[in-house]
Tab-separated table of C-alpha atoms and ligand atoms in Angstrom:
chain	number	residue	atom	x	y	z
A	1	MET	CA	-53.298	-44.239	-14.408
A	2	LYS	CA	-52.549	-45.609	-10.553
A	3	ILE	CA	-55.151	-43.550	-8.658
A	4	ASN	CA	-56.330	-45.875	-5.268
A	5	THR	CA	-59.991	-45.152	-5.224
A	6	GLN	CA	-62.528	-47.416	-4.172
A	7	LEU	CA	-65.188	-46.628	-6.674
A	8	VAL	CA	-67.920	-49.031	-5.084
A	9	SER	CA	-69.105	-48.727	-1.625
A	10	GLU	CA	-69.485	-51.358	0.044
A	11	SER	CA	-72.044	-51.272	2.027
A	12	GLN	CA	-74.175	-50.548	-0.710
A	13	ASN	CA	-72.904	-52.299	-3.054
A	14	GLN	CA	-73.477	-48.719	-5.316
A	15	GLU	CA	-71.957	-47.786	-7.805
A	16	LYS	CA	-70.397	-44.050	-6.722
A	17	ALA	CA	-68.599	-40.497	-8.223
A	18	LEU	CA	-65.191	-40.171	-8.152
A	19	PRO	CA	-63.479	-38.263	-4.585
A	20	SER	CA	-63.271	-34.801	-4.733
A	21	ILE	CA	-59.620	-34.856	-4.398
A	22	LEU	CA	-59.363	-36.024	-7.270
A	23	TYR	CA	-61.073	-32.972	-9.291
A	24	THR	CA	-58.460	-30.257	-6.520
A	25	SER	CA	-55.178	-31.695	-6.380
A	26	GLU	CA	-52.608	-30.559	-8.136
A	27	ALA	CA	-50.723	-33.608	-7.602
A	28	ILE	CA	-53.107	-35.593	-8.671
A	29	PHE	CA	-53.040	-33.221	-11.990
A	30	GLU	CA	-49.275	-33.656	-12.216
A	31	VAL	CA	-50.156	-37.748	-11.934
A	32	GLU	CA	-52.650	-37.199	-15.276
A	33	ARG	CA	-49.923	-35.659	-17.347
A	34	GLN	CA	-47.403	-38.115	-16.727
A	35	ASP	CA	-49.996	-41.431	-17.146
A	36	ILE	CA	-53.217	-39.997	-19.541
A	37	PHE	CA	-51.494	-36.869	-21.209
A	38	ARG	CA	-47.961	-37.910	-22.586
A	39	ALA	CA	-49.671	-42.066	-22.939
A	40	THR	CA	-52.651	-41.776	-24.961
A	41	TRP	CA	-53.427	-40.887	-28.511
A	42	GLN	CA	-55.317	-37.345	-28.569
A	43	TYR	CA	-57.146	-35.429	-31.403
A	44	VAL	CA	-54.704	-32.579	-32.880
A	45	GLY	CA	-55.860	-31.034	-35.214
A	46	LEU	CA	-57.523	-32.237	-39.320
A	47	THR	CA	-55.433	-33.596	-42.634
A	48	SER	CA	-56.497	-30.323	-44.277
A	49	GLN	CA	-53.928	-28.189	-42.352
A	50	VAL	CA	-51.057	-30.611	-43.473
A	51	GLN	CA	-52.053	-31.343	-46.854
A	52	ASN	CA	-49.119	-30.489	-48.943
A	53	PRO	CA	-45.626	-31.338	-48.638
A	54	GLY	CA	-44.103	-28.849	-45.650
A	55	ASP	CA	-47.106	-28.315	-44.400
A	56	PHE	CA	-46.824	-28.008	-41.032
A	57	PHE	CA	-49.014	-27.210	-37.507
A	58	THR	CA	-47.534	-26.405	-34.018
A	59	THR	CA	-49.809	-27.250	-30.844
A	60	ARG	CA	-49.506	-27.989	-27.484
A	61	LEU	CA	-50.298	-31.277	-25.396
A	62	GLY	CA	-50.803	-30.066	-22.199
A	63	HIS	CA	-47.352	-29.286	-21.314
A	64	ILE	CA	-45.925	-30.762	-24.491
A	65	PRO	CA	-44.959	-28.674	-27.666
A	66	ILE	CA	-45.399	-30.725	-30.872
A	67	ILE	CA	-44.936	-30.301	-34.314
A	68	ILE	CA	-46.912	-31.920	-37.456
A	69	LEU	CA	-45.785	-31.822	-40.561
A	70	ARG	CA	-46.018	-33.532	-43.910
A	71	ASP	CA	-43.012	-34.548	-45.388
A	72	GLU	CA	-41.345	-34.516	-48.412
A	73	GLN	CA	-42.623	-38.047	-49.544
A	74	GLY	CA	-46.146	-36.997	-48.951
A	75	LEU	CA	-45.840	-38.795	-45.123
A	76	LEU	CA	-46.843	-37.612	-41.644
A	77	ALA	CA	-45.179	-36.885	-39.032
A	78	ALA	CA	-45.144	-35.828	-35.535
A	79	PHE	CA	-42.269	-34.292	-33.512
A	80	ILE	CA	-41.454	-33.201	-30.142
A	81	ASN	CA	-40.891	-29.421	-30.692
A	82	VAL	CA	-38.234	-28.639	-28.268
A	83	CYS	CA	-34.654	-27.751	-29.934
A	84	PRO	CA	-31.989	-30.571	-29.131
A	85	HIS	CA	-29.735	-27.421	-28.362
A	86	ARG	CA	-30.331	-25.346	-25.581
A	87	GLY	CA	-33.595	-26.679	-25.647
A	88	SER	CA	-35.951	-23.855	-26.861
A	89	GLU	CA	-39.678	-24.686	-28.598
A	90	LEU	CA	-37.841	-25.640	-32.253
A	91	ILE	CA	-41.040	-23.476	-34.375
A	92	LEU	CA	-42.906	-20.619	-32.361
A	93	ALA	CA	-44.877	-20.025	-35.624
A	94	ALA	CA	-48.173	-21.413	-35.526
A	95	SER	CA	-48.652	-23.423	-39.391
A	96	GLY	CA	-46.947	-23.028	-42.396
A	97	GLN	CA	-45.097	-24.672	-45.551
A	98	ARG	CA	-41.073	-25.395	-44.979
A	99	LYS	CA	-38.422	-27.153	-46.314
A	100	THR	CA	-36.183	-27.319	-43.470
A	101	LEU	CA	-36.954	-26.530	-39.526
A	102	GLN	CA	-35.006	-23.916	-38.212
A	103	CYS	CA	-35.096	-22.673	-34.952
A	104	HIS	CA	-35.617	-19.534	-33.999
A	105	TYR	CA	-32.760	-18.879	-31.242
A	106	HIS	CA	-29.823	-20.082	-32.596
A	107	ALA	CA	-30.539	-21.473	-36.009
A	108	TRP	CA	-29.717	-25.038	-35.950
A	109	THR	CA	-31.751	-26.477	-39.014
A	110	PHE	CA	-33.583	-29.843	-39.044
A	111	SER	CA	-35.024	-31.353	-42.521
A	112	LEU	CA	-38.098	-32.761	-42.452
A	113	ASN	CA	-37.489	-35.877	-41.196
A	114	GLY	CA	-36.113	-34.912	-38.042
A	115	LYS	CA	-32.231	-34.792	-38.183
A	116	LEU	CA	-29.717	-32.006	-38.142
A	117	LYS	CA	-28.959	-30.794	-41.622
A	118	ALA	CA	-26.632	-27.653	-40.398
A	119	ALA	CA	-25.801	-25.741	-37.072
A	120	PRO	CA	-24.040	-22.447	-36.860
A	121	CYS	CA	-20.139	-22.355	-36.310
A	122	ALA	CA	-19.921	-26.422	-36.124
A	123	LYS	CA	-16.824	-26.355	-37.992
A	124	GLU	CA	-15.573	-24.263	-34.730
A	125	GLN	CA	-16.410	-26.787	-32.152
A	126	ALA	CA	-14.092	-30.378	-32.741
A	127	CYS	CA	-15.639	-33.338	-32.959
A	128	PHE	CA	-19.227	-32.021	-33.216
A	129	ASP	CA	-21.436	-35.137	-34.316
A	130	ALA	CA	-24.575	-33.899	-36.131
A	131	SER	CA	-26.143	-37.239	-36.210
A	132	LEU	CA	-26.282	-37.915	-32.026
A	133	TYR	CA	-29.078	-33.967	-31.922
A	134	THR	CA	-32.163	-35.159	-33.707
A	135	LEU	CA	-35.475	-33.862	-33.404
A	136	THR	CA	-37.923	-36.733	-31.042
A	137	PRO	CA	-40.473	-37.851	-33.154
A	138	ILE	CA	-43.809	-39.498	-31.917
A	139	ALA	CA	-46.370	-41.401	-33.276
A	140	VAL	CA	-49.268	-39.993	-35.838
A	141	ASP	CA	-51.913	-40.936	-37.788
A	142	SER	CA	-55.285	-40.253	-38.738
A	143	LEU	CA	-58.894	-40.903	-38.707
A	144	GLY	CA	-60.597	-40.117	-42.070
A	145	PRO	CA	-59.853	-36.264	-41.755
A	146	LEU	CA	-59.150	-36.540	-37.912
A	147	LEU	CA	-55.478	-36.224	-37.097
A	148	PHE	CA	-54.217	-38.088	-33.448
A	149	VAL	CA	-50.708	-38.313	-31.777
A	150	ASN	CA	-49.339	-39.926	-28.787
A	151	PRO	CA	-45.945	-39.235	-26.962
A	152	THR	CA	-45.497	-42.597	-26.523
A	153	SER	CA	-42.864	-44.157	-28.212
A	154	THR	CA	-43.908	-48.164	-27.642
A	155	ALA	CA	-47.888	-46.997	-28.467
A	156	GLU	CA	-50.361	-49.055	-30.149
A	157	SER	CA	-51.674	-47.916	-33.096
A	158	LEU	CA	-54.074	-46.268	-33.992
A	159	ARG	CA	-56.584	-48.520	-35.139
A	160	THR	CA	-55.640	-50.300	-32.572
A	161	PHE	CA	-56.544	-47.784	-29.712
A	162	LEU	CA	-59.642	-47.054	-31.956
A	163	GLY	CA	-61.113	-50.591	-31.869
A	164	GLU	CA	-64.980	-51.280	-33.224
A	165	LEU	CA	-64.926	-47.251	-33.818
A	166	PRO	CA	-64.454	-46.916	-37.285
A	167	ASP	CA	-67.133	-49.967	-37.942
A	168	ILE	CA	-69.678	-48.492	-36.017
A	169	LEU	CA	-69.278	-45.105	-38.032
A	170	GLN	CA	-69.559	-47.261	-41.019
A	171	GLU	CA	-72.574	-49.377	-39.602
A	172	PHE	CA	-74.132	-46.039	-39.548
A	173	GLY	CA	-73.410	-44.333	-42.604
A	174	VAL	CA	-71.038	-41.528	-41.614
A	175	ASP	CA	-68.430	-40.801	-43.778
A	176	LEU	CA	-65.756	-38.763	-42.161
A	177	SER	CA	-63.942	-38.376	-45.744
A	178	VAL	CA	-66.576	-35.666	-46.855
A	179	LEU	CA	-66.534	-33.303	-44.118
A	180	THR	CA	-64.473	-29.718	-44.367
A	181	PRO	CA	-63.975	-27.264	-41.590
A	182	ARG	CA	-67.051	-24.574	-41.136
A	183	GLY	CA	-66.746	-23.407	-38.130
A	184	ARG	CA	-64.821	-23.194	-34.602
A	185	GLN	CA	-65.526	-21.950	-31.035
A	186	SER	CA	-63.621	-21.966	-28.274
A	187	TYR	CA	-65.369	-21.689	-24.114
A	188	GLU	CA	-62.318	-21.707	-21.035
A	189	MET	CA	-64.313	-23.066	-17.951
A	190	ALA	CA	-63.613	-22.925	-14.751
A	191	THR	CA	-63.056	-26.492	-14.008
A	192	ASN	CA	-61.503	-29.539	-13.852
A	193	TRP	CA	-61.445	-31.881	-17.364
A	194	LYS	CA	-62.976	-34.329	-15.818
A	195	ILE	CA	-66.232	-32.646	-14.895
A	196	ILE	CA	-66.618	-32.000	-18.309
A	197	VAL	CA	-65.786	-35.197	-19.691
A	198	GLU	CA	-68.690	-36.306	-17.233
A	199	ASN	CA	-71.131	-33.679	-17.920
A	200	TYR	CA	-70.860	-34.898	-21.803
A	201	LEU	CA	-71.222	-39.103	-20.669
A	202	GLU	CA	-74.744	-38.429	-19.281
A	203	CYS	CA	-78.050	-36.789	-20.299
A	204	TYR	CA	-79.470	-37.759	-17.010
A	205	HIS	CA	-79.531	-33.312	-16.286
A	206	CYS	CA	-81.121	-33.024	-20.360
A	207	ALA	CA	-85.149	-32.477	-19.075
A	208	VAL	CA	-83.626	-30.038	-16.592
A	209	ALA	CA	-80.829	-28.100	-17.928
A	210	HIS	CA	-81.111	-27.984	-21.520
A	211	PRO	CA	-84.674	-27.250	-22.741
A	212	ARG	CA	-84.783	-26.935	-26.270
A	213	PHE	CA	-82.472	-30.207	-26.813
A	214	SER	CA	-85.285	-32.203	-24.333
A	215	GLN	CA	-87.718	-31.013	-27.284
A	216	ALA	CA	-85.862	-32.918	-30.208
A	217	VAL	CA	-83.779	-35.946	-28.595
A	218	ASP	CA	-85.813	-38.659	-26.783
A	219	LEU	CA	-84.485	-39.223	-23.296
A	220	ASN	CA	-86.304	-42.126	-22.746
A	221	GLN	CA	-84.552	-44.191	-25.445
A	222	TYR	CA	-81.086	-42.562	-25.003
A	223	GLU	CA	-78.440	-45.139	-24.677
A	224	VAL	CA	-74.720	-45.928	-23.544
A	225	ILE	CA	-72.825	-48.425	-25.475
A	226	PRO	CA	-69.043	-48.382	-23.449
A	227	TYR	CA	-66.429	-50.113	-25.641
A	228	ARG	CA	-62.837	-50.233	-24.600
A	229	ASN	CA	-60.789	-46.641	-24.976
A	230	PHE	CA	-64.957	-45.060	-25.496
A	231	SER	CA	-68.338	-44.895	-25.048
A	232	MET	CA	-70.745	-44.471	-27.400
A	233	GLN	CA	-74.710	-42.267	-26.358
A	234	ARG	CA	-76.953	-42.979	-28.868
A	235	GLY	CA	-80.175	-40.519	-28.948
A	236	PRO	CA	-83.119	-40.569	-31.014
A	237	ILE	CA	-84.387	-38.018	-32.763
A	238	LYS	CA	-88.128	-37.274	-31.583
A	239	ALA	CA	-90.571	-36.729	-34.971
A	240	GLY	CA	-90.811	-33.892	-36.862
A	241	SER	CA	-88.145	-32.370	-34.723
A	242	LYS	CA	-86.891	-28.610	-36.650
A	243	GLU	CA	-83.876	-28.527	-34.480
A	244	LEU	CA	-81.892	-31.281	-35.176
A	245	ALA	CA	-83.617	-31.666	-38.642
A	246	ALA	CA	-81.008	-29.619	-39.935
A	247	THR	CA	-78.713	-32.150	-42.064
A	248	HIS	CA	-80.693	-35.027	-42.943
A	249	GLY	CA	-80.600	-38.763	-42.898
A	250	LEU	CA	-79.299	-40.296	-39.723
A	251	GLN	CA	-82.442	-41.452	-37.285
A	252	ASP	CA	-80.144	-41.251	-34.546
A	253	SER	CA	-77.583	-38.430	-33.226
A	254	LEU	CA	-74.565	-40.443	-32.172
A	255	TYR	CA	-72.492	-39.273	-29.691
A	256	PHE	CA	-68.631	-40.855	-28.864
A	257	TYR	CA	-66.859	-39.742	-25.959
A	258	ILE	CA	-62.652	-40.701	-26.893
A	259	PHE	CA	-60.965	-41.690	-23.574
A	260	PRO	CA	-59.491	-38.965	-22.566
A	261	ASN	CA	-60.799	-35.728	-23.887
A	262	LEU	CA	-62.095	-35.698	-27.289
A	263	MET	CA	-66.170	-35.816	-28.174
A	264	LEU	CA	-67.642	-36.752	-31.542
A	265	ASN	CA	-70.868	-35.831	-32.132
A	266	PHE	CA	-73.051	-36.887	-35.097
A	267	TYR	CA	-76.302	-35.536	-35.545
A	268	PRO	CA	-79.265	-36.339	-38.225
A	269	GLY	CA	-77.112	-37.316	-41.758
A	270	ALA	CA	-74.226	-38.013	-42.502
A	271	GLY	CA	-73.238	-34.663	-42.967
A	272	SER	CA	-72.050	-32.994	-39.849
A	273	LEU	CA	-69.993	-33.649	-37.488
A	274	SER	CA	-69.346	-31.258	-34.428
A	275	LEU	CA	-66.454	-32.203	-32.323
A	276	ASN	CA	-65.091	-31.552	-28.981
A	277	LEU	CA	-61.029	-31.050	-27.414
A	278	ILE	CA	-61.259	-30.215	-23.655
A	279	LEU	CA	-57.802	-29.377	-22.898
A	280	PRO	CA	-56.961	-29.456	-19.343
A	281	ILE	CA	-54.829	-25.922	-18.321
A	282	ASP	CA	-54.413	-26.794	-14.803
A	283	THR	CA	-56.292	-28.064	-12.085
A	284	HIS	CA	-59.205	-25.618	-12.220
A	285	ARG	CA	-59.139	-24.724	-15.405
A	286	SER	CA	-59.573	-26.255	-18.801
A	287	LEU	CA	-60.337	-25.353	-22.325
A	288	ALA	CA	-62.894	-26.585	-24.538
A	289	VAL	CA	-62.433	-26.300	-28.305
A	290	TYR	CA	-65.170	-26.888	-30.792
A	291	GLU	CA	-65.298	-27.513	-34.431
A	292	PHE	CA	-67.728	-28.116	-36.166
A	293	LEU	CA	-67.053	-30.241	-39.840
A	294	PHE	CA	-70.148	-31.012	-43.093
A	295	ALA	CA	-70.765	-32.257	-45.971
A	296	GLU	CA	-70.289	-30.174	-49.313
A	297	SER	CA	-74.027	-30.192	-49.719
A	298	VAL	CA	-75.577	-28.686	-46.320
A	299	PRO	CA	-76.785	-25.133	-46.734
A	300	ASP	CA	-74.943	-22.332	-44.968
A	301	GLU	CA	-78.688	-21.752	-43.448
A	302	ASP	CA	-78.482	-25.578	-41.530
A	303	THR	CA	-74.907	-25.307	-40.139
A	304	GLU	CA	-75.260	-21.787	-38.624
A	305	SER	CA	-78.695	-22.905	-36.772
A	306	LEU	CA	-76.607	-26.626	-35.675
A	307	ILE	CA	-74.497	-24.304	-34.566
A	308	ARG	CA	-76.563	-21.991	-31.941
A	309	LEU	CA	-77.950	-24.614	-30.603
A	310	ILE	CA	-74.285	-26.403	-29.658
A	311	ASP	CA	-73.696	-23.155	-28.548
A	312	GLU	CA	-76.536	-22.479	-26.576
A	313	VAL	CA	-76.118	-26.210	-25.022
A	314	GLN	CA	-72.212	-25.304	-24.547
A	315	LYS	CA	-73.631	-22.286	-22.004
A	316	GLU	CA	-75.732	-24.013	-20.317
A	317	ASP	CA	-73.045	-27.064	-19.398
A	318	ILE	CA	-70.591	-24.395	-18.624
A	319	VAL	CA	-73.159	-22.659	-15.460
A	320	LEU	CA	-73.106	-27.021	-14.675
A	321	CYS	CA	-69.595	-27.574	-14.901
A	322	GLU	CA	-68.190	-24.412	-13.139
A	323	SER	CA	-71.302	-25.577	-10.505
A	324	VAL	CA	-69.922	-28.660	-9.907
A	325	HIS	CA	-66.012	-27.656	-9.173
A	326	ARG	CA	-66.732	-25.203	-6.705
A	327	GLY	CA	-68.794	-28.207	-4.910
A	328	MET	CA	-65.823	-30.458	-5.082
A	329	LEU	CA	-63.819	-27.605	-3.604
A	330	SER	CA	-65.828	-27.036	-0.856
A	331	GLY	CA	-64.562	-30.237	1.242
A	332	PHE	CA	-67.896	-31.387	2.107
A	333	TYR	CA	-68.672	-33.630	-0.764
A	334	GLN	CA	-69.059	-37.092	0.022
A	335	PRO	CA	-68.972	-39.123	-3.437
A	336	GLY	CA	-73.164	-39.932	-4.112
A	337	PRO	CA	-74.021	-42.765	-6.336
A	338	LEU	CA	-74.309	-42.775	-9.942
A	339	MET	CA	-77.867	-43.715	-11.019
A	340	LEU	CA	-76.580	-46.029	-13.375
A	341	SER	CA	-79.620	-46.515	-15.554
A	342	ARG	CA	-78.667	-42.936	-16.431
A	343	GLU	CA	-74.835	-42.437	-15.678
A	344	LYS	CA	-73.226	-45.707	-17.115
A	345	GLY	CA	-71.026	-43.388	-18.985
A	346	LEU	CA	-69.067	-42.231	-16.043
A	347	ALA	CA	-68.656	-45.668	-14.591
A	348	HIS	CA	-67.035	-46.812	-17.647
A	349	PHE	CA	-65.624	-43.665	-17.627
A	350	HIS	CA	-64.256	-43.700	-13.769
A	351	GLN	CA	-62.895	-47.850	-14.704
A	352	ARG	CA	-61.053	-46.313	-17.453
A	353	TYR	CA	-59.019	-43.302	-16.036
A	354	VAL	CA	-58.867	-45.691	-12.911
A	355	GLY	CA	-58.168	-48.813	-13.613
A	356	GLY	CA	-56.112	-47.821	-17.155
A	357	GLU	CA	-56.567	-50.053	-19.490
B	1	FES	S1	-32.278	-23.620	-29.164
B	1	FES	FE1	-32.343	-24.472	-31.072
B	1	FES	S2	-30.779	-23.526	-31.498
B	1	FES	FE2	-30.227	-23.127	-29.930
B	2	FE2	FE1	-75.406	-31.290	-20.892
């Protein structure tokens, strides 16, 4: 990210919050679209959505429409969902099963490998060379049941991007392969996407804003560990807590923030994952998509009580994030100091956001 800002106040030698313009400027939002959301691995869905050859689903990375599918050989593939003829989105359906991909505008038809197979009336056109028109492929890969894509053709592999993350999950006994989806919830929020990320990255506000959550997690033992493209927060569950004892096993709750917009939350037990995807709508609005995955063995009443608690915490966070956004719009906010014993996760995010790699 080539945004030039001073992260450390020279007079006090102290890490600061970001300037308000980074949350309110349309020009900055456009730079983020190009430099972050067009150039980074991002979570798009679950492998169960493309289980069999021909299965596909469509989604968007910001303003980029994409299609993810499983080809005839059973391999994952992803393409920009834009037709090379006149630029319409190729497929409008959200999901389905197809042997070919046919554009809904003039019926150009592509194989699942992105090559043009047929175009109506092509014979009437002298020198029409179908091999010149292919769908634009993009990188796609998975971590357990989680699918990621990256629109950059020169992308580093997902494995390299995620670094130590898979090993850390294994070390804590988290088995992603046993998890299947059991719930989904979306929240539109009147706030810039970075305010939601920053709010997630600290539990300094938990004691004040999340009374029920704070009864369950020992906030004084809460730690934040930064890595290259992600950071991990670890909060030990208080002995005897009923709130987060639903899925048993893990002693701690683990929270991973993966740059730029994904959070993976593991509550006690290898049997649960709550996932938050933060989708920027525009400078002032974002969509937070929550997905809940559980192991088969976790009973419905436990999944429901965890989902209820997360929904309660999310509603408390919406009030905070929208309030910060209004503060940023006031024109009177000067970046305040980060309380590093509690807000170290923000310093890591700012470094990654401003400094790029
Ligand atoms: S725009 Fe797709 S076939 Fe014409
Ligand atoms: Fe919160």
